[in-house]
Tab-separated table of C-alpha atoms in Angstrom:
chain	number	residue	atom	x	y	z
A	1	MET	CA	-13.337	28.008	-43.391
A	2	SER	CA	-15.496	25.247	-44.830
A	3	GLY	CA	-13.409	25.219	-47.999
A	4	LEU	CA	-10.311	24.440	-45.990
A	5	LEU	CA	-11.888	21.355	-44.495
A	6	HIS	CA	-11.916	19.452	-47.785
A	7	ARG	CA	-8.975	17.787	-49.451
A	8	HIS	CA	-6.858	20.048	-51.636
A	9	SER	CA	-4.062	19.601	-54.117
A	10	ALA	CA	-0.484	19.976	-52.976
A	11	SER	CA	-0.415	23.634	-54.050
A	12	THR	CA	-3.569	24.612	-52.149
A	13	PRO	CA	-3.206	25.626	-48.474
A	14	SER	CA	-5.195	23.560	-45.979
A	15	ILE	CA	-5.876	23.806	-42.282
A	16	LEU	CA	-4.739	20.193	-42.006
A	17	GLY	CA	-1.253	21.284	-43.043
A	18	ALA	CA	-0.863	23.486	-39.981
A	19	PRO	CA	1.397	22.277	-37.143
A	20	PRO	CA	-0.470	20.255	-34.476
A	21	GLU	CA	0.420	22.846	-31.820
A	22	ILE	CA	-1.344	25.584	-33.810
A	23	LEU	CA	-4.411	23.401	-34.379
A	24	HIS	CA	-4.664	22.568	-30.671
A	25	ARG	CA	-4.355	26.233	-29.735
A	26	ILE	CA	-7.125	27.205	-32.161
A	27	MET	CA	-9.422	24.366	-31.074
A	28	ARG	CA	-8.952	25.190	-27.390
A	29	TYR	CA	-10.692	28.551	-27.781
A	30	LEU	CA	-13.618	27.279	-29.851
A	31	PRO	CA	-16.975	26.556	-28.183
A	32	MET	CA	-18.028	22.915	-27.961
A	33	THR	CA	-20.665	23.311	-30.693
A	34	ALA	CA	-18.020	24.568	-33.119
A	35	LYS	CA	-15.719	21.660	-32.265
A	36	LEU	CA	-18.517	19.177	-32.952
A	37	ARG	CA	-19.286	20.828	-36.308
A	38	LEU	CA	-15.634	20.576	-37.305
A	39	LEU	CA	-15.582	16.947	-36.230
A	40	CYS	CA	-18.593	16.206	-38.439
A	41	ALA	CA	-17.180	18.201	-41.357
A	42	SER	CA	-14.031	16.161	-41.870
A	43	SER	CA	-12.770	12.858	-40.521
A	44	ASP	CA	-9.224	14.206	-40.927
A	45	LEU	CA	-9.881	16.541	-37.993
A	46	LEU	CA	-10.646	13.653	-35.651
A	47	LEU	CA	-7.204	13.667	-34.030
A	48	PRO	CA	-6.840	17.400	-33.206
A	49	VAL	CA	-10.522	17.909	-32.349
A	50	GLY	CA	-11.300	14.563	-30.737
A	51	SER	CA	-8.300	14.762	-28.422
A	52	LEU	CA	-9.781	17.964	-26.948
A	53	ILE	CA	-13.436	16.888	-26.820
A	54	TYR	CA	-12.781	13.515	-25.194
A	55	ARG	CA	-9.777	14.530	-23.069
A	56	HIS	CA	-11.732	14.812	-19.794
A	57	VAL	CA	-14.745	12.513	-19.431
A	58	HIS	CA	-17.457	12.320	-16.751
A	59	ALA	CA	-19.674	9.270	-17.227
A	60	SER	CA	-22.348	7.292	-15.399
A	61	GLY	CA	-25.280	5.049	-16.241
A	62	LEU	CA	-26.415	5.199	-19.868
A	63	THR	CA	-23.702	7.708	-20.785
A	64	ALA	CA	-21.015	5.356	-19.477
A	65	ARG	CA	-22.491	2.420	-21.395
A	66	SER	CA	-22.612	4.430	-24.622
A	67	MET	CA	-19.032	5.577	-24.130
A	68	ALA	CA	-17.818	2.044	-23.422
A	69	LEU	CA	-19.615	0.573	-26.438
A	70	THR	CA	-18.153	3.261	-28.703
A	71	ILE	CA	-14.639	2.479	-27.493
A	72	ILE	CA	-15.025	-1.302	-27.612
A	73	THR	CA	-16.735	-1.620	-30.994
A	74	SER	CA	-14.733	0.947	-32.975
A	75	THR	CA	-12.537	-0.751	-35.578
A	76	THR	CA	-10.941	2.341	-37.119
A	77	VAL	CA	-10.202	4.712	-34.232
A	78	ASN	CA	-9.269	3.915	-30.634
A	79	TYR	CA	-11.344	6.550	-28.856
A	80	GLY	CA	-9.947	5.305	-25.558
A	81	ASP	CA	-6.581	6.860	-26.425
A	82	PHE	CA	-8.167	10.328	-26.343
A	83	ILE	CA	-9.171	10.040	-22.673
A	84	VAL	CA	-6.641	11.491	-20.226
A	85	SER	CA	-8.847	11.832	-17.130
A	86	LEU	CA	-11.983	9.853	-16.306
A	87	HIS	CA	-14.611	10.339	-13.601
A	88	PHE	CA	-16.932	7.336	-13.423
A	89	THR	CA	-19.930	7.051	-11.079
A	90	GLY	CA	-21.858	3.878	-10.329
A	91	ARG	CA	-25.280	4.209	-8.747
A	92	THR	CA	-28.047	1.686	-9.342
A	93	LEU	CA	-28.432	-2.084	-9.454
A	94	ALA	CA	-28.621	-1.844	-13.248
A	95	ASP	CA	-24.990	-0.730	-13.294
A	96	ILE	CA	-23.917	-4.108	-11.885
A	97	HIS	CA	-25.435	-6.030	-14.778
A	98	LEU	CA	-25.113	-3.504	-17.617
A	99	THR	CA	-22.504	-0.824	-16.947
A	100	TYR	CA	-19.628	-2.352	-14.970
A	101	PRO	CA	-18.775	-5.162	-17.463
A	102	LEU	CA	-18.644	-2.663	-20.343
A	103	PHE	CA	-16.707	-0.133	-18.260
A	104	ALA	CA	-14.060	-2.690	-17.257
A	105	GLU	CA	-13.660	-3.754	-20.890
A	106	ALA	CA	-13.334	-0.135	-22.054
A	107	LEU	CA	-10.543	0.538	-19.536
A	108	LEU	CA	-8.349	-1.911	-21.448
A	109	HIS	CA	-8.348	0.530	-24.387
A	110	MET	CA	-7.462	3.685	-22.396
A	111	ASN	CA	-3.715	3.660	-22.938
A	112	ASN	CA	-3.216	7.359	-22.122
A	113	LEU	CA	-5.402	7.544	-19.013
A	114	ARG	CA	-3.476	9.450	-16.327
A	115	ALA	CA	-6.156	10.322	-13.756
A	116	MET	CA	-9.117	8.202	-12.691
A	117	ASN	CA	-11.884	9.081	-10.228
A	118	LEU	CA	-14.275	6.303	-9.167
A	119	THR	CA	-17.447	6.811	-7.130
A	120	ILE	CA	-18.861	3.370	-6.382
A	121	PRO	CA	-21.400	2.209	-3.744
A	122	SER	CA	-19.711	0.045	-1.120
A	123	ASN	CA	-21.924	-2.957	-1.906
A	124	HIS	CA	-20.882	-2.769	-5.584
A	125	THR	CA	-17.127	-2.648	-4.971
A	126	GLY	CA	-16.572	-6.390	-4.562
A	127	TYR	CA	-18.166	-7.187	-7.915
A	128	LEU	CA	-16.256	-4.410	-9.705
A	129	VAL	CA	-12.963	-5.622	-8.220
A	130	SER	CA	-13.689	-9.159	-9.451
A	131	LEU	CA	-14.292	-7.747	-12.942
A	132	PHE	CA	-11.008	-5.845	-12.802
A	133	LYS	CA	-9.198	-9.071	-11.870
A	134	ARG	CA	-10.760	-11.055	-14.707
A	135	LYS	CA	-9.821	-8.349	-17.210
A	136	GLY	CA	-6.218	-8.203	-16.018
A	137	LEU	CA	-6.489	-4.623	-14.742
A	138	ILE	CA	-5.052	-5.511	-11.330
A	139	ARG	CA	-1.325	-6.119	-11.341
A	140	THR	CA	-0.524	-9.077	-9.133
A	141	SER	CA	2.951	-9.798	-7.812
A	142	THR	CA	3.937	-13.148	-9.340
A	143	SER	CA	7.221	-14.704	-10.360
A	144	GLN	CA	8.263	-15.045	-13.981
A	145	PHE	CA	7.710	-18.798	-13.876
A	146	ALA	CA	4.197	-18.367	-12.479
A	147	CYS	CA	3.314	-16.263	-15.537
A	148	ILE	CA	4.276	-18.938	-18.086
A	149	SER	CA	0.841	-20.541	-18.313
A	150	GLY	CA	-0.819	-17.139	-18.536
A	151	MET	CA	1.459	-15.970	-21.340
A	152	LEU	CA	0.886	-19.147	-23.347
A	153	SER	CA	-2.879	-18.919	-22.963
A	154	GLY	CA	-3.029	-15.184	-23.714
A	155	ASP	CA	-4.403	-14.392	-20.262
A	156	ASN	CA	-4.689	-10.617	-19.759
A	157	ALA	CA	-3.672	-10.980	-16.130
A	158	SER	CA	-0.098	-11.767	-17.208
A	159	THR	CA	0.404	-8.416	-18.958
A	160	ARG	CA	1.592	-5.078	-17.577
A	161	LYS	CA	0.238	-2.947	-20.418
A	162	THR	CA	-3.174	-2.118	-18.943
A	163	LEU	CA	-3.525	1.447	-17.635
A	164	SER	CA	0.221	1.902	-17.967
A	165	SER	CA	-0.022	5.725	-17.830
A	166	LEU	CA	-2.157	5.951	-14.672
A	167	ARG	CA	-0.603	8.362	-12.154
A	168	SER	CA	-3.547	9.723	-10.143
A	169	PHE	CA	-6.287	7.702	-8.441
A	170	THR	CA	-9.253	9.178	-6.553
A	171	PHE	CA	-12.032	7.008	-5.206
A	172	ASP	CA	-15.133	7.146	-3.040
A	173	ALA	CA	-15.715	3.448	-2.469
A	174	ASP	CA	-14.802	0.541	-0.238
A	175	PRO	CA	-11.028	0.494	0.490
A	176	SER	CA	-10.696	-2.820	-1.382
A	177	ILE	CA	-10.832	-0.861	-4.660
A	178	ILE	CA	-7.278	0.290	-3.901
A	179	CYS	CA	-6.057	-3.040	-5.298
A	180	LEU	CA	-6.160	-1.254	-8.653
A	181	ALA	CA	-3.122	0.722	-7.432
A	182	THR	CA	-1.036	-2.377	-6.714
A	183	ASN	CA	2.343	-2.373	-8.502
A	184	ARG	CA	1.632	1.010	-10.103
A	185	ARG	CA	3.736	4.122	-9.548
A	186	LEU	CA	0.915	6.457	-8.557
A	187	ALA	CA	1.927	10.021	-7.717
A	188	ASN	CA	-1.438	11.131	-6.295
A	189	VAL	CA	-3.949	9.174	-4.221
A	190	ASP	CA	-7.154	10.682	-2.817
A	191	VAL	CA	-9.436	8.551	-0.627
A	192	GLN	CA	-12.726	10.412	-0.218
A	193	LYS	CA	-14.607	7.806	1.811
A	194	GLU	CA	-13.725	7.670	5.504
A	195	VAL	CA	-11.755	4.566	6.479
A	196	ASN	CA	-10.698	3.052	9.791
A	197	ILE	CA	-7.175	2.016	10.770
A	198	THR	CA	-7.593	-1.385	9.100
A	199	GLY	CA	-8.732	0.267	5.879
A	200	LEU	CA	-5.783	2.655	6.070
A	201	ALA	CA	-3.415	-0.307	6.353
A	202	THR	CA	-4.997	-1.901	3.263
A	203	ILE	CA	-4.553	1.319	1.302
A	204	MET	CA	-0.945	1.945	2.329
A	205	ASP	CA	0.070	-1.676	1.671
A	206	SER	CA	-1.176	-1.335	-1.925
A	207	ILE	CA	0.665	1.897	-2.773
A	208	GLU	CA	4.200	2.293	-4.106
A	209	TRP	CA	5.481	4.540	-1.304
A	210	ASN	CA	8.507	5.962	-3.122
A	211	ALA	CA	6.396	7.207	-6.051
A	212	LEU	CA	3.730	8.916	-3.935
A	213	GLU	CA	3.825	12.729	-3.962
A	214	THR	CA	0.402	13.740	-2.591
A	215	LEU	CA	-1.887	11.782	-0.285
A	216	SER	CA	-5.350	12.815	0.842
A	217	LEU	CA	-7.655	10.648	2.931
A	218	ALA	CA	-10.214	10.639	5.726
A	219	VAL	CA	-9.470	8.400	8.700
A	220	ALA	CA	-11.806	7.588	11.576
A	221	ILE	CA	-9.472	8.370	14.503
A	222	SER	CA	-10.595	9.443	17.946
A	223	VAL	CA	-7.422	8.894	19.989
A	224	THR	CA	-4.473	11.261	19.738
A	225	SER	CA	-1.911	8.455	19.936
A	226	GLU	CA	-3.383	6.835	16.808
A	227	LEU	CA	-3.088	10.107	14.925
A	228	ILE	CA	0.540	10.505	15.999
A	229	ILE	CA	1.419	6.992	14.830
A	230	VAL	CA	-0.373	7.437	11.491
A	231	LEU	CA	1.377	10.746	10.757
A	232	HIS	CA	4.762	9.333	11.683
A	233	LEU	CA	4.451	6.070	9.736
A	234	VAL	CA	3.111	7.734	6.587
A	235	GLY	CA	5.791	10.424	6.680
A	236	ASP	CA	8.531	7.880	7.326
A	237	ALA	CA	7.435	5.483	4.555
A	238	CYS	CA	6.697	8.011	1.796
A	239	LYS	CA	10.059	9.713	1.300
A	240	ASN	CA	8.972	11.805	-1.697
A	241	LEU	CA	5.652	12.933	-0.231
A	242	THR	CA	5.229	16.691	-0.694
A	243	ARG	CA	1.631	17.122	0.474
A	244	MET	CA	-0.437	15.108	2.930
A	245	ASN	CA	-4.031	15.842	3.886
A	246	ILE	CA	-5.521	13.553	6.547
A	247	ARG	CA	-9.055	14.457	7.562
A	248	THR	CA	-9.915	13.358	11.096
A	249	GLY	CA	-11.762	14.634	14.141
A	250	THR	CA	-10.659	17.554	16.334
A	251	PHE	CA	-7.503	17.132	18.422
A	252	ASN	CA	-5.658	19.234	20.959
A	253	ALA	CA	-2.617	20.630	19.157
A	254	LEU	CA	-0.571	20.863	22.361
A	255	VAL	CA	-1.207	17.212	23.181
A	256	SER	CA	-0.084	16.186	19.674
A	257	THR	CA	3.007	18.386	19.500
A	258	VAL	CA	5.163	16.745	22.170
A	259	PRO	CA	4.935	13.158	20.806
A	260	LEU	CA	5.548	14.410	17.262
A	261	LYS	CA	8.687	16.172	18.478
A	262	VAL	CA	9.946	12.930	20.000
A	263	PHE	CA	9.306	11.036	16.746
A	264	THR	CA	11.279	13.484	14.563
A	265	ASN	CA	15.033	13.702	14.289
A	266	GLU	CA	16.741	16.289	16.515
A	267	GLY	CA	13.396	17.730	17.509
A	268	ASN	CA	12.564	19.051	14.017
A	269	TYR	CA	8.859	19.086	13.267
A	270	LYS	CA	7.471	17.398	10.161
């Protein structure tokens, strides 16, 4: 096996000459230690091996800073392109000064990121959102003429290339973090932190309704009428929604059924 990892003449068979699909299938069944050894053995295996090792990333604290620095400082390989799903957790005060700036910068290089999960303390969310805005990660709705000065100055906020592949967003943070979903066609949104009606309005106003397929959130509702209105408005706005999970308190099903029947067309339940 080791002999195949080195460069060969055109007449000598090499593992690098195998189709990418075969390489990915082989690498998928190897233990992590074997993948790392292969990665160290030949730089030519970086693409097939690295795309499996770095495909799903969980990072926080020092690990997140190391990951971000690797992505930002690399001049030969964009490691950010390997990451398809990312789970980032912020915890301590040190993250505000050390981790968040590096993390926001690293997100600019993750062109293939499809799923992102953020766990951020509520008192950190405002600062992280401000970083996202400065880096151009939040897509604002502006006219073409309003973008002229930004395009001439090279301002990142005038581009639409950042996180262009993002389709799934899960967060346990203050609802204001949902601004990251603005003007993005997200298919899946999962809000793990309980929000009130005002927070729910903020979230729904930031989502592209027609693109949404699954929605999961926890809402602080204690009155049946509020629940009825929420279910009706969400179902009416999100035409392509296939699954909705709203976690609330306990309600009497009989009390909820009659108003729901009135809201639906021809008495058909949603």
